[in-house]
Coordinates of C-alpha atoms and ligand atoms in Angstrom, one line a residue:
M12 CA 112.3 98.1 121.0
T13 CA 113.6 100.7 122.2
I14 CA 116.9 100.8 120.5
D15 CA 118.6 103.0 117.3
L16 CA 120.3 100.0 114.6
T17 CA 121.9 100.3 111.5
L18 CA 121.1 98.0 108.9
E19 CA 122.9 97.2 106.1
A20 CA 122.3 95.8 103.3
R21 CA 123.1 93.3 101.3
E22 CA 123.3 92.4 97.5
V23 CA 121.2 90.3 96.3
P24 CA 121.2 89.1 92.3
L25 CA 117.1 88.9 90.9
G26 CA 118.3 85.8 88.4
G27 CA 118.3 86.3 84.6
L28 CA 120.4 86.3 82.5
R29 CA 121.6 89.7 83.2
G30 CA 119.0 90.7 85.9
L31 CA 119.9 93.2 88.0
T32 CA 121.8 93.1 91.4
V33 CA 120.1 94.7 93.7
H34 CA 120.5 96.2 97.9
R35 CA 118.7 95.0 100.3
T36 CA 118.0 96.0 103.5
L37 CA 114.9 95.0 104.4
P38 CA 114.2 92.0 106.1
Q39 CA 116.6 91.1 107.8
R40 CA 117.4 88.2 109.8
G41 CA 115.3 89.3 113.2
F42 CA 114.2 92.1 111.9
P43 CA 111.6 91.5 109.5
T44 CA 109.2 94.7 109.6
V45 CA 109.8 98.9 109.8
G46 CA 105.9 100.0 110.2
A47 CA 104.2 97.7 107.9
W48 CA 106.9 98.2 105.2
C49 CA 108.8 95.0 104.8
F50 CA 110.6 94.5 102.2
V51 CA 113.4 97.2 100.7
D52 CA 115.4 96.9 97.3
H53 CA 117.5 99.6 95.9
F54 CA 118.7 98.6 92.5
G55 CA 121.2 101.2 90.5
P56 CA 122.8 103.5 89.5
T57 CA 123.2 100.4 86.3
D58 CA 123.4 100.3 82.7
Q59 CA 121.4 96.6 82.8
P60 CA 118.5 97.3 82.0
M61 CA 115.4 96.4 84.2
A62 CA 113.6 92.5 82.5
V63 CA 111.6 91.2 85.6
L64 CA 108.6 89.5 83.9
P65 CA 105.0 87.6 85.2
H66 CA 104.9 86.8 88.5
P67 CA 102.7 87.3 91.8
H68 CA 102.2 88.5 94.6
T69 CA 99.8 88.2 97.7
G70 CA 99.1 90.1 101.4
L71 CA 101.2 93.4 100.3
Q72 CA 101.5 96.1 98.5
T73 CA 104.2 97.1 95.7
V74 CA 105.7 101.0 95.7
T75 CA 107.6 101.5 93.1
W76 CA 110.0 104.6 92.9
P77 CA 112.5 105.2 89.6
I78 CA 115.1 107.9 90.6
A79 CA 116.6 107.8 86.9
G80 CA 114.9 105.3 83.5
E81 CA 111.6 104.5 83.5
I82 CA 109.6 101.8 83.8
R83 CA 106.7 99.7 82.1
H84 CA 104.8 98.2 84.5
R85 CA 101.8 95.6 83.2
D86 CA 99.7 94.0 85.1
S87 CA 97.0 90.9 85.5
L88 CA 94.3 94.4 86.1
G89 CA 94.7 95.2 82.4
S90 CA 97.2 97.9 83.1
D91 CA 99.8 99.4 81.3
V92 CA 101.8 102.2 82.5
V93 CA 105.5 103.9 82.3
L94 CA 106.8 105.2 85.6
R95 CA 109.3 107.9 85.2
P96 CA 111.0 110.4 88.2
G97 CA 109.3 111.0 90.8
E98 CA 106.1 109.3 90.0
L99 CA 104.9 106.1 92.0
N100 CA 104.1 102.9 91.5
L101 CA 101.3 101.1 93.9
M102 CA 100.4 97.9 94.0
T103 CA 97.8 96.3 96.5
S104 CA 97.8 92.1 95.8
G105 CA 94.9 91.8 97.6
D106 CA 94.2 87.0 97.8
G107 CA 96.4 87.6 94.4
V108 CA 98.0 89.8 91.6
S109 CA 101.0 89.8 89.0
H110 CA 103.0 92.1 87.0
S111 CA 106.0 92.6 84.9
E112 CA 108.2 95.4 85.0
F113 CA 111.4 96.5 82.0
S114 CA 112.6 99.5 82.0
V115 CA 112.4 101.7 78.3
G116 CA 113.6 104.4 77.0
D117 CA 116.6 105.5 76.5
P118 CA 118.5 101.6 76.0
D119 CA 121.6 103.9 77.2
A120 CA 120.4 106.0 80.5
P121 CA 121.4 104.7 84.1
M122 CA 118.4 102.9 86.1
H123 CA 118.3 103.5 89.5
G124 CA 115.6 102.8 92.1
I125 CA 113.6 101.8 95.2
Q126 CA 111.4 99.1 94.8
L127 CA 109.7 98.1 99.0
W128 CA 106.7 96.3 100.0
V129 CA 104.1 97.2 101.9
A130 CA 102.2 93.9 104.5
L131 CA 98.7 93.9 104.5
P132 CA 97.1 93.7 107.8
A133 CA 94.8 91.0 108.0
G134 CA 91.6 93.0 107.5
A135 CA 92.8 93.3 103.5
L136 CA 94.6 89.7 102.7
D137 CA 91.0 89.2 101.3
G138 CA 90.2 92.5 99.3
A139 CA 90.1 93.3 95.7
A140 CA 93.7 93.7 94.0
G141 CA 94.4 97.5 92.1
F142 CA 96.9 99.6 90.6
E143 CA 97.7 103.3 91.4
H144 CA 99.7 104.9 89.7
H145 CA 100.9 109.0 91.1
P146 CA 102.7 111.3 88.8
D147 CA 102.2 114.2 91.8
L148 CA 102.6 113.9 94.8
P149 CA 102.7 116.5 97.5
V150 CA 105.9 118.4 98.2
A151 CA 106.9 119.0 102.0
E152 CA 109.3 122.0 102.7
G153 CA 111.7 123.4 106.2
E154 CA 114.6 124.6 106.2
G155 CA 116.8 122.9 104.3
W156 CA 115.0 119.9 103.4
S157 CA 111.8 119.3 101.6
A158 CA 110.3 116.2 101.0
K159 CA 108.3 114.0 98.5
V160 CA 106.0 111.8 100.0
L161 CA 104.6 108.5 99.0
L162 CA 102.0 107.3 101.8
G163 CA 101.0 109.2 104.7
E164 CA 101.4 112.7 105.7
V165 CA 104.5 114.6 106.2
A166 CA 104.3 118.5 107.5
G167 CA 100.8 118.4 106.2
A168 CA 101.6 117.2 102.9
V169 CA 99.6 114.7 102.1
S170 CA 99.4 111.7 99.5
P171 CA 96.3 110.4 98.0
A172 CA 98.3 107.1 97.2
T173 CA 95.4 104.3 99.5
T174 CA 97.4 102.4 102.6
Y175 CA 95.7 100.0 105.3
T176 CA 97.8 100.5 108.3
P177 CA 99.4 103.9 110.2
I178 CA 102.7 104.8 107.8
V179 CA 104.2 106.7 106.2
G180 CA 107.3 106.8 103.2
A181 CA 109.0 110.2 101.6
E182 CA 112.1 110.7 99.3
L183 CA 113.6 113.2 101.7
S184 CA 116.1 115.7 99.8
V185 CA 118.9 117.0 101.6
S186 CA 120.6 120.3 101.5
H187 CA 124.3 120.4 102.4
G188 CA 124.2 121.3 105.9
Y189 CA 121.9 120.4 108.4
A190 CA 118.4 120.0 108.6
T191 CA 115.6 118.9 111.2
V192 CA 112.9 117.1 109.9
P193 CA 109.6 116.9 111.7
L194 CA 108.2 112.8 113.1
R195 CA 105.5 110.9 114.8
P196 CA 106.7 110.1 118.1
D197 CA 103.9 107.4 117.1
F198 CA 105.8 106.0 114.6
E199 CA 108.7 103.7 114.5
H200 CA 110.7 105.0 111.1
A201 CA 113.5 103.7 109.3
I202 CA 115.8 106.0 106.9
L203 CA 118.2 104.9 103.5
A204 CA 121.0 106.5 102.2
V205 CA 120.0 106.7 99.5
D206 CA 123.0 108.2 97.0
G207 CA 125.7 109.6 99.3
P208 CA 126.2 109.0 103.9
A209 CA 125.1 111.0 105.5
V210 CA 124.8 111.5 109.9
L211 CA 121.5 110.7 111.3
D212 CA 121.3 112.0 115.2
G213 CA 124.7 112.4 115.1
E214 CA 125.2 108.5 114.2
P215 CA 127.1 108.1 110.1
V216 CA 125.5 106.5 108.0
A217 CA 126.9 104.9 104.7
H218 CA 126.0 105.1 101.3
R219 CA 122.7 102.7 100.9
E220 CA 122.2 101.7 104.1
L221 CA 118.8 101.6 106.8
R222 CA 119.1 103.6 109.9
Y223 CA 116.4 102.6 112.0
L224 CA 115.3 104.5 114.1
A225 CA 113.3 103.7 117.5
P226 CA 110.1 105.1 117.9
G227 CA 109.6 108.4 121.3
R228 CA 111.2 110.5 119.4
S229 CA 109.5 114.4 116.8
S230 CA 112.3 115.3 114.5
V231 CA 114.8 113.3 113.6
G232 CA 118.3 115.3 112.6
I233 CA 120.6 114.9 109.7
Q234 CA 123.8 116.2 108.6
V235 CA 124.8 115.7 104.7
P236 CA 128.5 116.8 103.0
V237 CA 126.3 118.1 99.6
D238 CA 123.0 117.9 98.5
T239 CA 121.6 114.5 99.5
T240 CA 118.5 111.8 98.4
L241 CA 117.7 109.5 101.3
L242 CA 114.4 107.9 101.4
L243 CA 112.2 107.6 104.4
I244 CA 110.1 104.9 105.8
G245 CA 107.6 104.8 109.1
G246 CA 104.1 103.4 110.6
E247 CA 102.9 102.3 113.5
P248 CA 105.1 98.8 114.8
F249 CA 103.2 96.4 113.1
E250 CA 102.0 93.5 115.0
E251 CA 100.4 90.9 113.1
E252 CA 103.3 87.7 112.3
L253 CA 104.6 87.5 108.7
V254 CA 105.1 84.2 106.8
M255 CA 107.0 85.9 103.9
W256 CA 108.8 83.5 101.5
W257 CA 108.7 84.0 97.5
N258 CA 106.6 86.9 96.6
F259 CA 104.2 85.8 99.0
I260 CA 103.1 86.8 102.3
G261 CA 100.8 85.1 104.7
R262 CA 99.8 84.3 108.4
S263 CA 100.8 80.8 107.5
H264 CA 102.9 77.7 105.7
D265 CA 99.8 77.1 104.6
D266 CA 99.6 79.8 102.8
I267 CA 102.5 80.4 101.2
A268 CA 101.3 76.9 100.2
L269 CA 98.4 76.9 98.6
A270 CA 100.2 80.8 96.9
R271 CA 102.2 79.0 95.3
A272 CA 100.3 75.7 94.2
D273 CA 97.8 78.7 92.5
W274 CA 100.6 80.4 90.9
E275 CA 102.2 77.2 89.3
R276 CA 98.5 76.2 87.4
A277 CA 97.9 79.6 86.3
A278 CA 95.5 79.9 89.0
G279 CA 92.6 82.6 88.7
R280 CA 93.7 84.0 91.2
F281 CA 96.7 85.6 90.1
G282 CA 95.0 86.3 86.4
H283 CA 97.2 87.0 83.4
V284 CA 99.6 89.3 82.6
D285 CA 99.1 90.1 78.7
G286 CA 102.1 90.9 76.4
H287 CA 104.0 88.3 77.4
G288 CA 102.8 85.1 75.7
D289 CA 103.6 82.6 78.3
Q290 CA 106.3 83.5 79.8
V291 CA 106.6 84.1 83.6
I292 CA 109.2 83.6 86.2
P293 CA 108.0 80.0 87.8
A294 CA 108.2 79.5 92.3
P295 CA 111.6 78.2 93.3
P296 CA 110.7 75.1 95.4
L297 CA 109.9 75.2 98.6
P298 CA 112.2 74.7 101.5
Q299 CA 111.6 71.0 103.1
V300 CA 111.4 72.9 106.6
R301 CA 107.7 74.5 107.3
L302 CA 107.9 78.2 107.0
T303 CA 107.1 80.2 109.6
P304 CA 107.0 83.9 110.6
R305 CA 109.4 86.0 110.9
R306 CA 110.2 88.0 115.3
R307 CA 112.5 90.8 115.5
S308 CA 115.1 89.7 117.6
V309 CA 118.3 91.4 117.2
V310 CA 117.5 93.6 120.4
Ligands
MN18 MN1 107.2 92.2 91.6

């Protein structure tokens, strides 16, 4: 992959009565990852509440980044945390974990945020599950821009969050005008236009679109008409082939089928999230065909 491209968002209803509709830019058909980032859902601003009952994950880290509104996270490790704007929740599934997420606080306050997944490399698939809440993240600053660093490092500011592959994630605040933000040439990157349009290295990018930036650049030029928030993700190109289905990431159809069966029979692997009684999100039926790895094929 040597060329840049723009990935448009598609609207995905998360299900349930009054369920949130999200704007998904990753994965795309023929384009599964940016670094180890494999899932980008942008939700809101909306007055719909978030109400996601317990559900399982394997093979990934969940990254939850609220921009407005507060989210209560509970998981099978016993975590019970209210997440506020500017704070990071990072949950590592290892072999299995489950969690729930509900909006709390002022019911009239809009919800706005981003949920992302990071694929775990083979060596971390059988590790222990973990949960981290980071209320104080470092900030990098340059002329006309600042970056709150979620994962990895930007301009010497290093996030304390645990990572398993060379990766970066940061919320960029760019002042109206033009800014140059440093990038690592060995990383591929993508920038999500979170709250308005931007021009990235001369290319107009619409609100909610994700602009892929191929490796080999040491910076990106960002031009915005007003003060704008963007999300930067990136990392070393992730070479392992992933089989992704529902909330699971594995390396084969059988990995996924086993995870689904384990969730459906409430195996110990996924634990239990307190506070919801027996309520969980059931897994959908497996497709009739065998699941296959997602490969990059768009260019
Ligand atoms: Mn989840």
